[in-house]
Amino acid sequence: MVATIILILWDITTQNTDAIVNAANSTLLWWWGVDGAIHRAGWPMILQACQNITRIEYPKGLPTGEAVATVWWNLPAKRVIHTVGPRFSDYKNDDRKDDLFHCYENSLKIALDHGIKTISFPSISTGAYGCPIEECSKIAVETVRGFVELYPEIEEVRFVLFSNKDYWVYQKLI
Ligand code: ADP
């Protein structure tokens, strides 16, 4: 059966899916937005796990579009998948779309590798990274739909939005 895709208007750190996705920056350190909420909720273990990853595997930072997983402490989800979205101002052309596609796809691939069946995504790149939500939401929904059609192991995907405006943009697509 193909996964259920649902929309939630709430804080992603409260979601009880097997994994939640973090819209991280390349250092995987504490920042604002989703990143800040996740680090605050998982303090200090999540930060230490991220520091280990960047020190050992990605000393130059996690590249845009890539994703890595850490375990999760204290809260409902078992894992956090950190992915780095494109920052609008870094691009002179449409390449940001490919990078955003890879964020969703690589996060879902990691989910499969870890036997994750349910996963929550924030609206990657549409906060501090400044990408237009109309464009990003289409990429998010199309990429997730395409992936779950191929991999029925994923049973549920939630898009967790943090404002009414963002929620309604996604609502038009779902
Ligand atoms: P990026 O740097 O990739 O743009 P941000 O964290 O700045 O990531 O923002 C991405 C989106 O996540 C924004 O729409 C923002 O409003 C939203 N957001 C911020 N905090 C949370 C949260 N706790 N749960 C879900 N979404 C959130």
XYZ file of N, CA and C and ligand atoms in Angstrom:
549
model
N 0.827 -1.204 0.000
C 0.000 0.000 0.000
C 0.867 1.264 0.000
N 0.432 2.278 -0.744
C 1.220 3.517 -0.804
C 1.018 4.329 0.480
N 2.075 4.989 0.913
C 2.057 5.726 2.185
C 0.968 6.802 2.225
N 0.505 7.044 3.433
C -0.394 8.170 3.662
C 0.458 9.428 3.789
N 0.034 10.500 3.135
C 0.734 11.786 3.277
C -0.209 12.746 3.978
N 0.234 13.287 5.114
C -0.674 14.183 5.834
C 0.014 15.503 6.181
N -0.807 16.504 6.441
C -0.313 17.832 6.834
C -0.637 18.071 8.292
N 0.322 18.675 8.994
C 0.120 19.010 10.404
C 0.546 20.469 10.582
N -0.217 21.204 11.353
C 0.178 22.577 11.691
C 0.619 22.555 13.150
N 1.926 22.425 13.385
C 2.386 22.267 14.760
C 3.909 22.284 14.799
N 4.440 21.972 15.960
C 5.898 21.933 16.175
C 6.412 20.535 15.836
N 7.387 20.445 14.969
C 7.854 19.136 14.501
C 8.450 18.291 15.641
N 8.964 18.931 16.675
C 9.597 18.146 17.754
C 8.574 17.327 18.545
N 7.296 17.617 18.363
C 6.262 16.870 19.102
C 5.802 15.629 18.337
N 6.272 15.446 17.139
C 5.714 14.380 16.297
C 6.219 13.004 16.714
N 5.302 12.049 16.738
C 5.649 10.701 17.194
C 5.944 9.748 16.034
N 6.390 10.297 14.919
C 6.825 9.444 13.810
C 8.172 8.814 14.162
N 8.551 7.734 13.448
C 9.832 7.076 13.736
C 10.997 8.059 13.601
N 10.888 8.979 12.664
C 11.944 9.987 12.484
C 11.331 11.350 12.226
N 12.075 12.387 12.628
C 11.740 13.736 12.183
C 12.959 14.261 11.423
N 12.709 15.127 10.463
C 13.800 15.670 9.647
C 14.106 17.081 10.128
N 15.382 17.363 10.217
C 15.844 18.686 10.618
C 16.307 19.467 9.386
N 15.810 20.684 9.225
C 16.322 21.583 8.183
C 17.588 22.219 8.756
N 18.692 21.497 8.616
C 19.938 21.866 9.297
C 20.752 22.858 8.463
N 21.807 23.365 9.076
C 22.836 24.060 8.289
C 24.056 23.150 8.240
N 25.028 23.466 7.402
C 26.094 22.496 7.115
C 26.952 22.146 8.341
N 26.982 23.022 9.336
C 27.784 22.713 10.535
C 27.048 21.744 11.470
N 25.772 21.558 11.246
C 24.878 20.767 12.125
C 24.827 21.332 13.544
N 25.220 22.576 13.692
C 25.174 23.189 15.023
C 23.847 23.920 15.215
N 23.685 24.366 16.408
C 22.476 25.064 16.832
C 22.264 26.340 16.010
N 21.076 26.511 15.556
C 20.740 27.728 14.825
C 19.333 28.117 15.228
N 18.609 28.802 14.366
C 17.231 29.141 14.726
C 16.263 28.216 14.020
N 14.997 28.547 14.050
C 14.004 27.783 13.313
C 13.925 26.335 13.785
N 13.716 25.427 12.852
C 13.568 24.008 13.158
C 14.796 23.505 13.914
N 15.941 23.879 13.386
C 17.210 23.501 13.969
C 17.302 23.836 15.464
N 16.937 25.062 15.789
C 16.977 25.513 17.182
C 16.019 24.713 18.041
N 14.821 24.473 17.504
C 13.801 23.732 18.269
C 14.294 22.315 18.549
N 14.900 21.682 17.559
C 15.364 20.307 17.723
C 16.546 20.251 18.693
N 17.471 21.165 18.557
C 18.618 21.156 19.473
C 18.200 21.480 20.907
N 17.264 22.375 21.063
C 16.787 22.691 22.417
C 16.126 21.468 23.046
N 15.296 20.808 22.249
C 14.557 19.657 22.784
C 15.478 18.479 23.068
N 16.536 18.336 22.284
C 17.417 17.175 22.439
C 18.731 17.508 23.123
N 18.815 18.664 23.712
C 20.022 19.141 24.370
C 20.415 18.220 25.520
N 21.726 17.899 25.724
C 22.861 18.262 24.867
C 23.275 17.118 23.947
N 22.540 15.991 24.028
C 23.000 14.795 23.340
C 22.958 14.945 21.818
N 21.933 15.609 21.363
C 21.814 15.722 19.912
C 22.952 16.578 19.344
N 23.315 17.593 20.103
C 24.419 18.446 19.654
C 25.729 17.650 19.623
N 25.948 16.847 20.658
C 27.170 16.036 20.695
C 27.206 15.045 19.535
N 26.069 14.447 19.241
C 26.014 13.494 18.124
C 26.331 14.209 16.808
N 25.796 15.408 16.656
C 26.059 16.180 15.427
C 27.532 16.580 15.344
N 28.085 16.968 16.465
C 29.506 17.370 16.461
C 30.393 16.183 16.082
N 30.049 14.995 16.571
C 30.825 13.807 16.203
C 30.766 13.564 14.705
N 29.589 13.732 14.146
C 29.443 13.491 12.702
C 30.276 14.487 11.907
N 30.180 15.754 12.263
C 30.918 16.742 11.463
C 32.429 16.584 11.682
N 32.827 16.263 12.908
C 34.271 16.123 13.165
C 34.851 14.940 12.384
N 34.150 13.830 12.404
C 34.716 12.605 11.830
C 34.411 12.478 10.330
N 33.149 12.703 9.970
C 32.773 12.414 8.577
C 32.763 13.646 7.673
N 32.432 14.800 8.244
C 32.258 15.986 7.391
C 32.949 17.202 8.002
N 34.288 17.174 8.083
C 34.986 18.314 8.694
C 34.741 19.631 7.949
N 34.393 19.544 6.664
C 34.093 20.787 5.922
C 32.602 21.100 5.936
N 31.846 20.346 6.715
C 30.398 20.581 6.791
C 29.642 19.611 5.903
N 28.413 19.355 6.284
C 27.554 18.466 5.486
C 27.141 19.216 4.217
N 27.436 18.626 3.037
C 27.087 19.352 1.804
C 25.581 19.526 1.623
N 25.210 20.561 0.931
C 23.796 20.812 0.619
C 23.202 19.606 -0.114
N 22.027 19.220 0.304
C 21.330 18.093 -0.341
C 21.621 16.751 0.304
N 22.680 16.676 1.116
C 22.998 15.412 1.793
C 22.189 15.293 3.078
N 22.164 14.079 3.631
C 21.427 13.860 4.882
C 22.173 12.853 5.750
N 22.085 13.014 7.053
C 22.668 12.060 8.016
C 21.652 11.857 9.156
N 21.784 10.701 9.820
C 20.839 10.410 10.908
C 21.544 10.398 12.255
N 20.862 10.866 13.276
C 21.313 10.675 14.662
C 20.135 10.091 15.443
N 20.471 9.453 16.570
C 19.362 9.002 17.406
C 18.797 10.212 18.141
N 17.713 9.995 18.803
C 16.946 11.089 19.370
C 16.699 10.784 20.833
N 16.814 11.768 21.678
C 16.610 11.538 23.100
C 15.352 12.237 23.580
N 14.738 11.721 24.547
C 13.648 12.366 25.317
C 12.306 12.506 24.629
N 12.289 12.469 23.320
C 11.044 12.843 22.650
C 10.491 11.713 21.793
N 9.302 11.881 21.284
C 8.595 10.758 20.660
C 9.327 10.071 19.495
N 9.960 10.835 18.614
C 10.601 10.198 17.452
C 11.878 9.474 17.871
N 12.230 8.405 17.139
C 13.429 7.636 17.509
C 14.699 8.226 16.899
N 14.551 8.869 15.768
C 15.733 9.406 15.091
C 15.463 10.794 14.537
N 16.574 11.522 14.365
C 16.495 12.779 13.623
C 17.347 12.606 12.372
N 16.801 12.970 11.245
C 17.573 12.977 10.001
C 17.853 14.440 9.678
N 19.134 14.765 9.607
C 19.539 16.162 9.379
C 19.871 16.320 7.899
N 19.276 17.311 7.277
C 19.608 17.561 5.874
C 19.794 19.058 5.666
N 20.675 19.400 4.735
C 20.983 20.820 4.511
C 20.315 21.268 3.223
N 19.370 22.166 3.360
C 18.659 22.687 2.191
C 19.467 23.779 1.503
N 19.074 24.107 0.250
C 19.729 25.209 -0.465
C 19.361 26.558 0.137
N 20.345 27.447 0.169
C 20.088 28.815 0.626
C 19.870 29.666 -0.636
N 18.742 30.348 -0.713
C 18.347 31.042 -1.937
C 19.455 31.941 -2.482
N 20.103 32.672 -1.590
C 21.079 33.673 -2.041
C 22.362 33.041 -2.594
N 22.552 31.732 -2.426
C 23.765 31.075 -2.936
C 23.655 30.689 -4.411
N 22.488 30.888 -5.009
C 22.255 30.372 -6.366
C 21.935 31.505 -7.334
N 22.485 31.352 -8.559
C 22.145 32.325 -9.594
C 21.145 31.715 -10.577
N 20.904 30.423 -10.451
C 19.979 29.755 -11.378
C 19.093 28.777 -10.603
N 18.496 27.863 -11.357
C 17.511 26.958 -10.753
C 18.128 25.733 -10.068
N 19.427 25.668 -9.987
C 20.068 24.479 -9.396
C 19.586 24.209 -7.979
N 19.094 25.254 -7.322
C 18.598 25.041 -5.959
C 17.488 23.982 -5.930
N 16.744 23.888 -7.043
C 15.635 22.918 -7.072
C 16.176 21.495 -6.972
N 17.274 21.223 -7.702
C 17.874 19.876 -7.644
C 18.364 19.590 -6.230
N 18.981 20.576 -5.629
C 19.511 20.353 -4.282
C 18.381 20.095 -3.282
N 17.289 20.796 -3.440
C 16.165 20.565 -2.529
C 15.566 19.174 -2.759
N 15.458 18.791 -4.024
C 14.998 17.431 -4.344
C 15.868 16.414 -3.608
N 17.187 16.610 -3.659
C 18.093 15.655 -3.005
C 17.907 15.632 -1.485
N 17.568 16.757 -0.890
C 17.297 16.765 0.564
C 16.201 15.768 0.907
N 15.098 15.851 0.163
C 13.966 14.959 0.455
C 14.320 13.519 0.104
N 14.941 13.346 -1.064
C 15.238 11.975 -1.484
C 16.268 11.323 -0.557
N 17.323 12.035 -0.233
C 18.355 11.430 0.627
C 17.823 11.177 2.040
N 16.960 12.037 2.522
C 16.357 11.793 3.844
C 15.512 10.515 3.807
N 14.767 10.331 2.738
C 13.925 9.127 2.629
C 14.772 7.877 2.438
N 15.887 8.009 1.723
C 16.781 6.849 1.565
C 17.349 6.439 2.915
N 17.746 7.414 3.709
C 18.262 7.110 5.047
C 17.168 6.472 5.886
N 15.963 6.961 5.744
C 14.837 6.361 6.475
C 14.717 4.881 6.119
N 14.788 4.576 4.841
C 14.701 3.166 4.425
C 15.831 2.356 5.047
N 17.042 2.894 4.999
C 18.215 2.175 5.540
C 18.023 1.841 7.016
N 17.291 2.692 7.743
C 17.112 2.494 9.184
C 15.779 1.823 9.525
N 15.095 1.361 8.539
C 13.818 0.678 8.798
C 12.740 1.611 9.312
N 12.867 2.886 8.978
C 11.879 3.872 9.440
C 10.633 3.804 8.559
N 9.488 3.726 9.198
C 8.238 3.587 8.436
C 7.431 4.881 8.407
N 7.650 5.722 9.408
C 6.890 6.976 9.472
C 7.868 8.130 9.704
N 7.643 9.228 9.004
C 8.641 10.316 9.010
C 7.939 11.671 8.876
N 8.468 12.669 9.581
C 7.924 14.032 9.505
C 8.950 14.973 8.891
N 8.508 15.766 7.937
C 9.372 16.767 7.299
C 8.916 18.177 7.666
N 9.846 19.084 7.900
C 9.480 20.508 7.956
C 9.516 21.057 6.526
N 9.246 22.313 6.387
C 9.323 22.945 5.067
C 10.759 23.436 4.871
N 11.578 22.554 4.305
C 13.029 22.806 4.207
C 13.316 24.007 3.305
N 14.208 24.871 3.773
C 14.735 26.022 3.011
C 13.808 27.219 2.904
N 12.607 27.138 3.478
C 11.680 28.263 3.288
C 11.664 29.234 4.471
N 12.561 29.011 5.444
C 12.670 29.929 6.577
C 13.871 30.830 6.367
N 14.891 30.641 7.211
C 16.087 31.479 7.139
C 16.774 31.379 5.773
N 16.621 30.251 5.088
C 17.303 30.077 3.792
C 16.569 30.728 2.620
N 15.381 31.241 2.881
C 14.760 32.206 1.975
C 14.230 31.722 0.640
N 14.049 30.416 0.451
C 13.514 29.952 -0.837
C 11.991 30.094 -0.850
N 11.408 30.370 -2.013
C 9.953 30.581 -2.075
C 9.179 29.310 -1.756
N 8.199 29.436 -0.887
C 7.490 28.237 -0.436
C 6.655 27.606 -1.554
N 6.160 28.403 -2.491
C 5.365 27.812 -3.578
C 6.223 26.823 -4.374
N 7.438 27.241 -4.675
C 8.354 26.372 -5.426
C 8.781 25.160 -4.573
N 9.143 25.434 -3.326
C 9.680 24.364 -2.470
C 8.622 23.328 -2.115
N 7.404 23.785 -1.888
C 6.361 22.827 -1.500
C 6.077 21.856 -2.640
N 6.128 22.355 -3.874
C 5.901 21.463 -5.027
C 6.980 20.395 -5.091
N 8.217 20.817 -4.911
C 9.328 19.855 -4.953
C 9.170 18.849 -3.818
N 8.813 19.349 -2.648
C 8.662 18.468 -1.482
C 7.593 17.406 -1.748
N 6.435 17.853 -2.169
C 5.306 16.928 -2.344
C 5.577 15.966 -3.507
N 6.100 16.483 -4.615
C 6.361 15.605 -5.769
C 7.430 14.571 -5.438
N 8.474 14.999 -4.748
C 9.562 14.064 -4.434
C 9.070 12.974 -3.485
N 8.346 13.378 -2.476
C 7.840 12.394 -1.508
C 6.857 11.441 -2.199
N 5.961 11.979 -2.991
C 4.992 11.111 -3.687
C 5.705 10.098 -4.574
N 6.664 10.571 -5.334
C 7.404 9.672 -6.233
C 8.112 8.585 -5.451
N 8.691 8.958 -4.333
C 9.463 7.994 -3.542
C 8.560 6.949 -2.912
N 7.487 7.377 -2.297
C 6.647 6.406 -1.578
C 5.911 5.462 -2.539
N 5.729 5.907 -3.777
C 5.134 4.983 -4.753
C 6.087 3.836 -5.061
N 7.385 4.126 -5.012
C 8.384 3.092 -5.302
C 8.687 2.230 -4.077
N 8.538 2.812 -2.895
C 8.963 2.110 -1.673
C 7.820 2.037 -0.652
N 7.026 0.982 -0.746
C 5.879 0.856 0.173
C 6.305 0.625 1.619
N 7.602 0.400 1.846
C 8.091 0.260 3.234
C 7.785 1.521 4.040
N 7.782 2.681 3.382
C 7.417 3.928 4.078
C 5.891 3.983 4.151
N 5.377 4.065 5.371
C 3.914 3.975 5.542
C 3.227 5.336 5.720
N 3.971 6.292 6.295
C 3.332 7.599 6.532
C 4.367 8.712 6.451
N 4.016 9.765 5.750
C 4.871 10.958 5.691
C 4.027 12.147 6.142
N 4.564 12.895 7.093
C 3.872 14.110 7.552
C 4.674 15.334 7.120
N 3.984 16.310 6.577
C 4.605 17.620 6.385
C 4.130 18.472 7.559
N 5.078 18.903 8.374
C 4.717 19.643 9.584
C 5.028 21.118 9.346
N 3.963 21.900 9.229
C 4.107 23.329 8.910
C 3.919 24.168 10.161
N 4.535 25.308 10.131
C 4.593 26.109 11.351
C 3.797 27.407 11.250
N 3.148 27.635 10.123
C 2.290 28.830 10.029
C 1.088 28.491 9.171
N 0.001 29.210 9.399
C -1.218 28.993 8.605
C -0.938 29.167 7.129
N -0.150 30.184 6.823
C 0.117 30.484 5.406
C 0.796 29.293 4.743
N 1.833 28.756 5.397
C 2.554 27.610 4.826
C 1.626 26.397 4.712
N 0.802 26.225 5.726
C -0.123 25.088 5.725
C -1.030 25.131 4.499
N -1.534 26.313 4.206
C -2.478 26.417 3.079
C -1.776 26.261 1.740
N -0.538 26.656 1.671
C 0.208 26.425 0.422
C 0.319 24.918 0.165
N 0.651 24.175 1.210
C 0.743 22.716 1.062
C -0.631 22.091 0.818
N -1.616 22.645 1.480
C -2.971 22.096 1.375
C -3.445 22.048 -0.083
N -3.045 23.073 -0.841
C -3.465 23.111 -2.248
C -2.880 21.952 -3.052
N -1.756 21.424 -2.572
C -1.061 20.374 -3.330
C -1.420 18.971 -2.895
N -1.967 18.845 -1.711
C -2.180 17.495 -1.165
C -3.611 17.026 -1.446
P 15.810 26.773 6.577
O 17.096 27.351 7.120
O 16.022 25.455 5.850
O 15.022 27.769 5.812
P 14.221 27.159 9.006
O 14.289 26.340 10.237
O 14.693 28.566 9.081
O 14.981 26.307 7.883
O 12.736 27.197 8.500
C 12.096 26.180 7.768
C 10.609 26.216 8.049
O 10.361 25.584 9.321
C 10.029 27.613 8.185
O 8.790 27.631 7.496
C 9.808 27.781 9.679
O 8.716 28.622 9.971
C 9.487 26.369 10.089
N 9.697 26.046 11.521
C 10.382 26.735 12.453
N 10.350 26.105 13.651
C 9.616 24.971 13.464
C 9.190 23.900 14.308
N 9.524 23.852 15.590
N 8.437 22.901 13.776
C 8.085 22.933 12.454
N 8.460 23.904 11.609
C 9.200 24.924 12.103
